[in-house]
């Protein structure tokens, strides 16, 4: 069964096709969920809710753009909605007390594995983590982030810069 046939079967509420779609995308979408959640339990909630939304809105998929991209957008939006609903995006001030005024040394980030970096990102407060993920991983612009999160563009830029600096500091501490 190719992707188009799988999508059509899911549109017809075929449980075997839904299971196959889940098995095909669950691992990748769990990675997306973990980036936003910060812990496995919350990520699992995002994953479950995201697949419910995928199956309930699959009729609207019109084969424009990649299907995986369409699914990924649903999962990102699911995570963002939950974070907003629980007011977790306002907790960016926790890092204000850290000395983050030094310049960012990007070569520091290059010295660790992707898994190690993802673990560090998960430790950021929700607001910092969300902006970092949206900008650096998902490719949103600061203008788009501001619109989605109901913050100013300068707040988005500031939280992204602070998140990078904190990550750099943590990476340097790991190297010592």
PDB file of C-alpha atoms in Angstrom:
ATOM      1  CA  UNK A   1       0.000   0.000   0.000  1.00  0.00           C
ATOM      2  CA  UNK A   2       1.542   3.330  -1.023  1.00  0.00           C
ATOM      3  CA  UNK A   3       1.086   6.573   0.892  1.00  0.00           C
ATOM      4  CA  UNK A   4      -1.887   7.790  -1.151  1.00  0.00           C
ATOM      5  CA  UNK A   5      -3.695   4.460  -0.713  1.00  0.00           C
ATOM      6  CA  UNK A   6      -2.943   4.569   3.011  1.00  0.00           C
ATOM      7  CA  UNK A   7      -4.370   8.091   3.298  1.00  0.00           C
ATOM      8  CA  UNK A   8      -7.479   7.127   1.333  1.00  0.00           C
ATOM      9  CA  UNK A   9      -8.021   4.077   3.544  1.00  0.00           C
ATOM     10  CA  UNK A  10      -7.672   6.273   6.639  1.00  0.00           C
ATOM     11  CA  UNK A  11     -10.176   8.717   5.154  1.00  0.00           C
ATOM     12  CA  UNK A  12     -12.539   5.726   4.925  1.00  0.00           C
ATOM     13  CA  UNK A  13     -11.935   4.956   8.638  1.00  0.00           C
ATOM     14  CA  UNK A  14     -10.150   1.659   7.928  1.00  0.00           C
ATOM     15  CA  UNK A  15      -8.731   0.577  11.320  1.00  0.00           C
ATOM     16  CA  UNK A  16      -5.877  -1.427   9.744  1.00  0.00           C
ATOM     17  CA  UNK A  17      -4.800   1.625   7.727  1.00  0.00           C
ATOM     18  CA  UNK A  18      -5.036   3.818  10.823  1.00  0.00           C
ATOM     19  CA  UNK A  19      -2.842   1.365  12.702  1.00  0.00           C
ATOM     20  CA  UNK A  20      -0.321   1.348   9.855  1.00  0.00           C
ATOM     21  CA  UNK A  21      -0.296   5.161   9.713  1.00  0.00           C
ATOM     22  CA  UNK A  22       0.273   5.260  13.460  1.00  0.00           C
ATOM     23  CA  UNK A  23       3.104   2.737  13.232  1.00  0.00           C
ATOM     24  CA  UNK A  24       4.664   4.661  10.347  1.00  0.00           C
ATOM     25  CA  UNK A  25       4.690   8.055  12.044  1.00  0.00           C
ATOM     26  CA  UNK A  26       4.537   7.468  15.814  1.00  0.00           C
ATOM     27  CA  UNK A  27       8.291   7.385  16.393  1.00  0.00           C
ATOM     28  CA  UNK A  28       8.963  10.584  14.420  1.00  0.00           C
ATOM     29  CA  UNK A  29       6.045  12.409  15.994  1.00  0.00           C
ATOM     30  CA  UNK A  30       7.096  11.277  19.471  1.00  0.00           C
ATOM     31  CA  UNK A  31      10.391  13.078  18.822  1.00  0.00           C
ATOM     32  CA  UNK A  32       8.442  16.230  17.963  1.00  0.00           C
ATOM     33  CA  UNK A  33       6.324  15.843  21.098  1.00  0.00           C
ATOM     34  CA  UNK A  34       9.362  15.307  23.330  1.00  0.00           C
ATOM     35  CA  UNK A  35      10.970  18.502  22.037  1.00  0.00           C
ATOM     36  CA  UNK A  36       7.991  20.527  23.199  1.00  0.00           C
ATOM     37  CA  UNK A  37       6.946  18.573  26.278  1.00  0.00           C
ATOM     38  CA  UNK A  38      10.143  18.327  28.234  1.00  0.00           C
ATOM     39  CA  UNK A  39       9.082  15.016  29.794  1.00  0.00           C
ATOM     40  CA  UNK A  40       7.893  11.684  28.466  1.00  0.00           C
ATOM     41  CA  UNK A  41       4.462  11.679  30.142  1.00  0.00           C
ATOM     42  CA  UNK A  42       3.458  15.005  28.645  1.00  0.00           C
ATOM     43  CA  UNK A  43       4.917  13.954  25.264  1.00  0.00           C
ATOM     44  CA  UNK A  44       2.784  10.802  25.310  1.00  0.00           C
ATOM     45  CA  UNK A  45      -0.295  12.941  25.952  1.00  0.00           C
ATOM     46  CA  UNK A  46       0.667  15.165  22.999  1.00  0.00           C
ATOM     47  CA  UNK A  47       1.194  12.067  20.836  1.00  0.00           C
ATOM     48  CA  UNK A  48      -2.195  10.619  21.681  1.00  0.00           C
ATOM     49  CA  UNK A  49      -4.012  13.905  21.193  1.00  0.00           C
ATOM     50  CA  UNK A  50      -2.106  14.558  17.978  1.00  0.00           C
ATOM     51  CA  UNK A  51      -3.136  11.259  16.413  1.00  0.00           C
ATOM     52  CA  UNK A  52      -6.746  11.849  17.417  1.00  0.00           C
ATOM     53  CA  UNK A  53      -6.536  15.167  15.539  1.00  0.00           C
ATOM     54  CA  UNK A  54      -4.820  13.547  12.543  1.00  0.00           C
ATOM     55  CA  UNK A  55      -7.569  10.936  12.208  1.00  0.00           C
ATOM     56  CA  UNK A  56     -10.384  13.407  12.807  1.00  0.00           C
ATOM     57  CA  UNK A  57      -9.055  15.914  10.266  1.00  0.00           C
ATOM     58  CA  UNK A  58      -7.510  13.635   7.641  1.00  0.00           C
ATOM     59  CA  UNK A  59     -10.456  14.391   5.350  1.00  0.00           C
ATOM     60  CA  UNK A  60      -9.039  17.911   4.968  1.00  0.00           C
ATOM     61  CA  UNK A  61      -5.677  16.679   3.656  1.00  0.00           C
ATOM     62  CA  UNK A  62      -5.719  17.584  -0.042  1.00  0.00           C
ATOM     63  CA  UNK A  63      -2.369  16.101  -1.166  1.00  0.00           C
ATOM     64  CA  UNK A  64      -0.702  19.508  -1.424  1.00  0.00           C
ATOM     65  CA  UNK A  65       2.726  19.389   0.195  1.00  0.00           C
ATOM     66  CA  UNK A  66       4.140  16.421   2.007  1.00  0.00           C
ATOM     67  CA  UNK A  67       1.863  14.311   4.140  1.00  0.00           C
ATOM     68  CA  UNK A  68       4.519  14.012   6.828  1.00  0.00           C
ATOM     69  CA  UNK A  69       4.782  17.805   6.933  1.00  0.00           C
ATOM     70  CA  UNK A  70       1.012  18.054   7.315  1.00  0.00           C
ATOM     71  CA  UNK A  71       1.088  15.573  10.201  1.00  0.00           C
ATOM     72  CA  UNK A  72       4.077  17.310  11.829  1.00  0.00           C
ATOM     73  CA  UNK A  73       2.220  20.631  11.770  1.00  0.00           C
ATOM     74  CA  UNK A  74      -0.713  19.012  13.584  1.00  0.00           C
ATOM     75  CA  UNK A  75       1.605  17.696  16.295  1.00  0.00           C
ATOM     76  CA  UNK A  76       3.399  21.017  16.738  1.00  0.00           C
ATOM     77  CA  UNK A  77       0.070  22.826  16.971  1.00  0.00           C
ATOM     78  CA  UNK A  78      -1.262  20.220  19.418  1.00  0.00           C
ATOM     79  CA  UNK A  79       1.752  20.721  21.683  1.00  0.00           C
ATOM     80  CA  UNK A  80       1.513  24.515  21.443  1.00  0.00           C
ATOM     81  CA  UNK A  81      -2.217  24.499  22.210  1.00  0.00           C
ATOM     82  CA  UNK A  82      -1.664  22.384  25.294  1.00  0.00           C
ATOM     83  CA  UNK A  83       1.231  24.519  26.512  1.00  0.00           C
ATOM     84  CA  UNK A  84      -0.838  27.675  25.983  1.00  0.00           C
ATOM     85  CA  UNK A  85      -3.913  26.183  27.639  1.00  0.00           C
ATOM     86  CA  UNK A  86      -1.883  25.265  30.701  1.00  0.00           C
ATOM     87  CA  UNK A  87      -0.132  28.654  30.640  1.00  0.00           C
ATOM     88  CA  UNK A  88       3.286  26.979  30.504  1.00  0.00           C
ATOM     89  CA  UNK A  89       4.665  29.428  27.946  1.00  0.00           C
ATOM     90  CA  UNK A  90       4.842  32.269  30.433  1.00  0.00           C
ATOM     91  CA  UNK A  91       7.524  30.600  32.522  1.00  0.00           C
ATOM     92  CA  UNK A  92      10.486  31.958  30.578  1.00  0.00           C
ATOM     93  CA  UNK A  93      11.705  34.143  33.433  1.00  0.00           C
ATOM     94  CA  UNK A  94      13.231  31.224  35.302  1.00  0.00           C
ATOM     95  CA  UNK A  95      16.459  31.686  33.374  1.00  0.00           C
ATOM     96  CA  UNK A  96      16.627  35.446  33.835  1.00  0.00           C
ATOM     97  CA  UNK A  97      18.975  35.057  36.762  1.00  0.00           C
ATOM     98  CA  UNK A  98      21.533  33.126  34.733  1.00  0.00           C
ATOM     99  CA  UNK A  99      24.456  35.044  33.299  1.00  0.00           C
ATOM    100  CA  UNK A 100      23.600  34.824  29.615  1.00  0.00           C
ATOM    101  CA  UNK A 101      25.136  38.036  28.344  1.00  0.00           C
ATOM    102  CA  UNK A 102      28.255  36.503  26.761  1.00  0.00           C
ATOM    103  CA  UNK A 103      28.375  35.911  23.014  1.00  0.00           C
ATOM    104  CA  UNK A 104      27.090  32.587  21.725  1.00  0.00           C
ATOM    105  CA  UNK A 105      29.868  30.221  20.643  1.00  0.00           C
ATOM    106  CA  UNK A 106      28.239  27.976  18.044  1.00  0.00           C
ATOM    107  CA  UNK A 107      31.229  25.636  17.901  1.00  0.00           C
ATOM    108  CA  UNK A 108      30.329  24.533  21.428  1.00  0.00           C
ATOM    109  CA  UNK A 109      27.011  23.121  20.207  1.00  0.00           C
ATOM    110  CA  UNK A 110      28.803  21.248  17.415  1.00  0.00           C
ATOM    111  CA  UNK A 111      30.781  19.218  19.968  1.00  0.00           C
ATOM    112  CA  UNK A 112      27.865  17.210  21.376  1.00  0.00           C
ATOM    113  CA  UNK A 113      25.547  14.625  19.853  1.00  0.00           C
ATOM    114  CA  UNK A 114      22.031  15.386  18.700  1.00  0.00           C
ATOM    115  CA  UNK A 115      20.620  13.225  21.505  1.00  0.00           C
ATOM    116  CA  UNK A 116      22.626  15.114  24.128  1.00  0.00           C
ATOM    117  CA  UNK A 117      21.454  18.417  22.675  1.00  0.00           C
ATOM    118  CA  UNK A 118      17.818  17.270  22.730  1.00  0.00           C
ATOM    119  CA  UNK A 119      18.177  16.276  26.389  1.00  0.00           C
ATOM    120  CA  UNK A 120      19.499  19.738  27.212  1.00  0.00           C
ATOM    121  CA  UNK A 121      16.751  21.434  25.211  1.00  0.00           C
ATOM    122  CA  UNK A 122      14.187  19.426  27.191  1.00  0.00           C
ATOM    123  CA  UNK A 123      15.562  20.976  30.392  1.00  0.00           C
ATOM    124  CA  UNK A 124      14.841  24.529  29.240  1.00  0.00           C
ATOM    125  CA  UNK A 125      11.758  26.209  30.742  1.00  0.00           C
ATOM    126  CA  UNK A 126       8.708  25.759  28.479  1.00  0.00           C
ATOM    127  CA  UNK A 127       8.749  29.265  26.972  1.00  0.00           C
ATOM    128  CA  UNK A 128      12.432  29.107  26.044  1.00  0.00           C
ATOM    129  CA  UNK A 129      12.151  25.518  24.804  1.00  0.00           C
ATOM    130  CA  UNK A 130       9.105  26.297  22.691  1.00  0.00           C
ATOM    131  CA  UNK A 131      10.628  29.319  20.958  1.00  0.00           C
ATOM    132  CA  UNK A 132      13.927  27.471  20.423  1.00  0.00           C
ATOM    133  CA  UNK A 133      12.143  24.485  18.857  1.00  0.00           C
ATOM    134  CA  UNK A 134       9.877  26.583  16.696  1.00  0.00           C
ATOM    135  CA  UNK A 135      12.731  28.700  15.331  1.00  0.00           C
ATOM    136  CA  UNK A 136      15.732  26.350  15.221  1.00  0.00           C
ATOM    137  CA  UNK A 137      14.030  23.026  14.549  1.00  0.00           C
ATOM    138  CA  UNK A 138      10.683  23.703  12.880  1.00  0.00           C
ATOM    139  CA  UNK A 139      11.830  26.730  10.879  1.00  0.00           C
ATOM    140  CA  UNK A 140       9.224  29.270  11.974  1.00  0.00           C
ATOM    141  CA  UNK A 141      10.185  32.932  11.648  1.00  0.00           C
ATOM    142  CA  UNK A 142      10.119  35.151  14.733  1.00  0.00           C
ATOM    143  CA  UNK A 143       7.096  36.904  13.231  1.00  0.00           C
ATOM    144  CA  UNK A 144       5.249  33.570  12.932  1.00  0.00           C
ATOM    145  CA  UNK A 145       6.283  32.556  16.452  1.00  0.00           C
ATOM    146  CA  UNK A 146       5.005  35.870  17.794  1.00  0.00           C
ATOM    147  CA  UNK A 147       1.647  35.346  16.104  1.00  0.00           C
ATOM    148  CA  UNK A 148       1.251  31.735  17.236  1.00  0.00           C
ATOM    149  CA  UNK A 149       2.345  32.314  20.827  1.00  0.00           C
ATOM    150  CA  UNK A 150       0.756  35.764  21.198  1.00  0.00           C
ATOM    151  CA  UNK A 151       4.061  37.421  22.087  1.00  0.00           C
ATOM    152  CA  UNK A 152       6.084  40.166  20.413  1.00  0.00           C
ATOM    153  CA  UNK A 153       8.757  39.421  17.822  1.00  0.00           C
ATOM    154  CA  UNK A 154      11.362  40.924  20.138  1.00  0.00           C
ATOM    155  CA  UNK A 155      10.274  38.559  22.923  1.00  0.00           C
ATOM    156  CA  UNK A 156      10.660  35.637  20.526  1.00  0.00           C
ATOM    157  CA  UNK A 157      14.146  36.783  19.506  1.00  0.00           C
ATOM    158  CA  UNK A 158      15.121  37.394  23.114  1.00  0.00           C
ATOM    159  CA  UNK A 159      13.928  33.985  24.316  1.00  0.00           C
ATOM    160  CA  UNK A 160      15.677  32.275  21.403  1.00  0.00           C
ATOM    161  CA  UNK A 161      18.966  34.081  22.097  1.00  0.00           C
ATOM    162  CA  UNK A 162      18.751  33.341  25.811  1.00  0.00           C
ATOM    163  CA  UNK A 163      17.975  29.695  25.154  1.00  0.00           C
ATOM    164  CA  UNK A 164      21.047  29.403  22.913  1.00  0.00           C
ATOM    165  CA  UNK A 165      23.248  31.042  25.517  1.00  0.00           C
ATOM    166  CA  UNK A 166      21.961  28.822  28.306  1.00  0.00           C
ATOM    167  CA  UNK A 167      22.482  25.739  26.147  1.00  0.00           C
ATOM    168  CA  UNK A 168      26.025  26.881  25.411  1.00  0.00           C
ATOM    169  CA  UNK A 169      26.694  27.332  29.131  1.00  0.00           C
ATOM    170  CA  UNK A 170      25.325  23.886  29.946  1.00  0.00           C
ATOM    171  CA  UNK A 171      27.381  22.279  27.171  1.00  0.00           C
ATOM    172  CA  UNK A 172      30.560  23.913  28.464  1.00  0.00           C
ATOM    173  CA  UNK A 173      29.742  22.598  31.946  1.00  0.00           C
ATOM    174  CA  UNK A 174      29.358  19.091  30.497  1.00  0.00           C
ATOM    175  CA  UNK A 175      32.820  19.322  28.951  1.00  0.00           C
ATOM    176  CA  UNK A 176      34.496  20.119  32.273  1.00  0.00           C
TER     177      UNK A 176
END
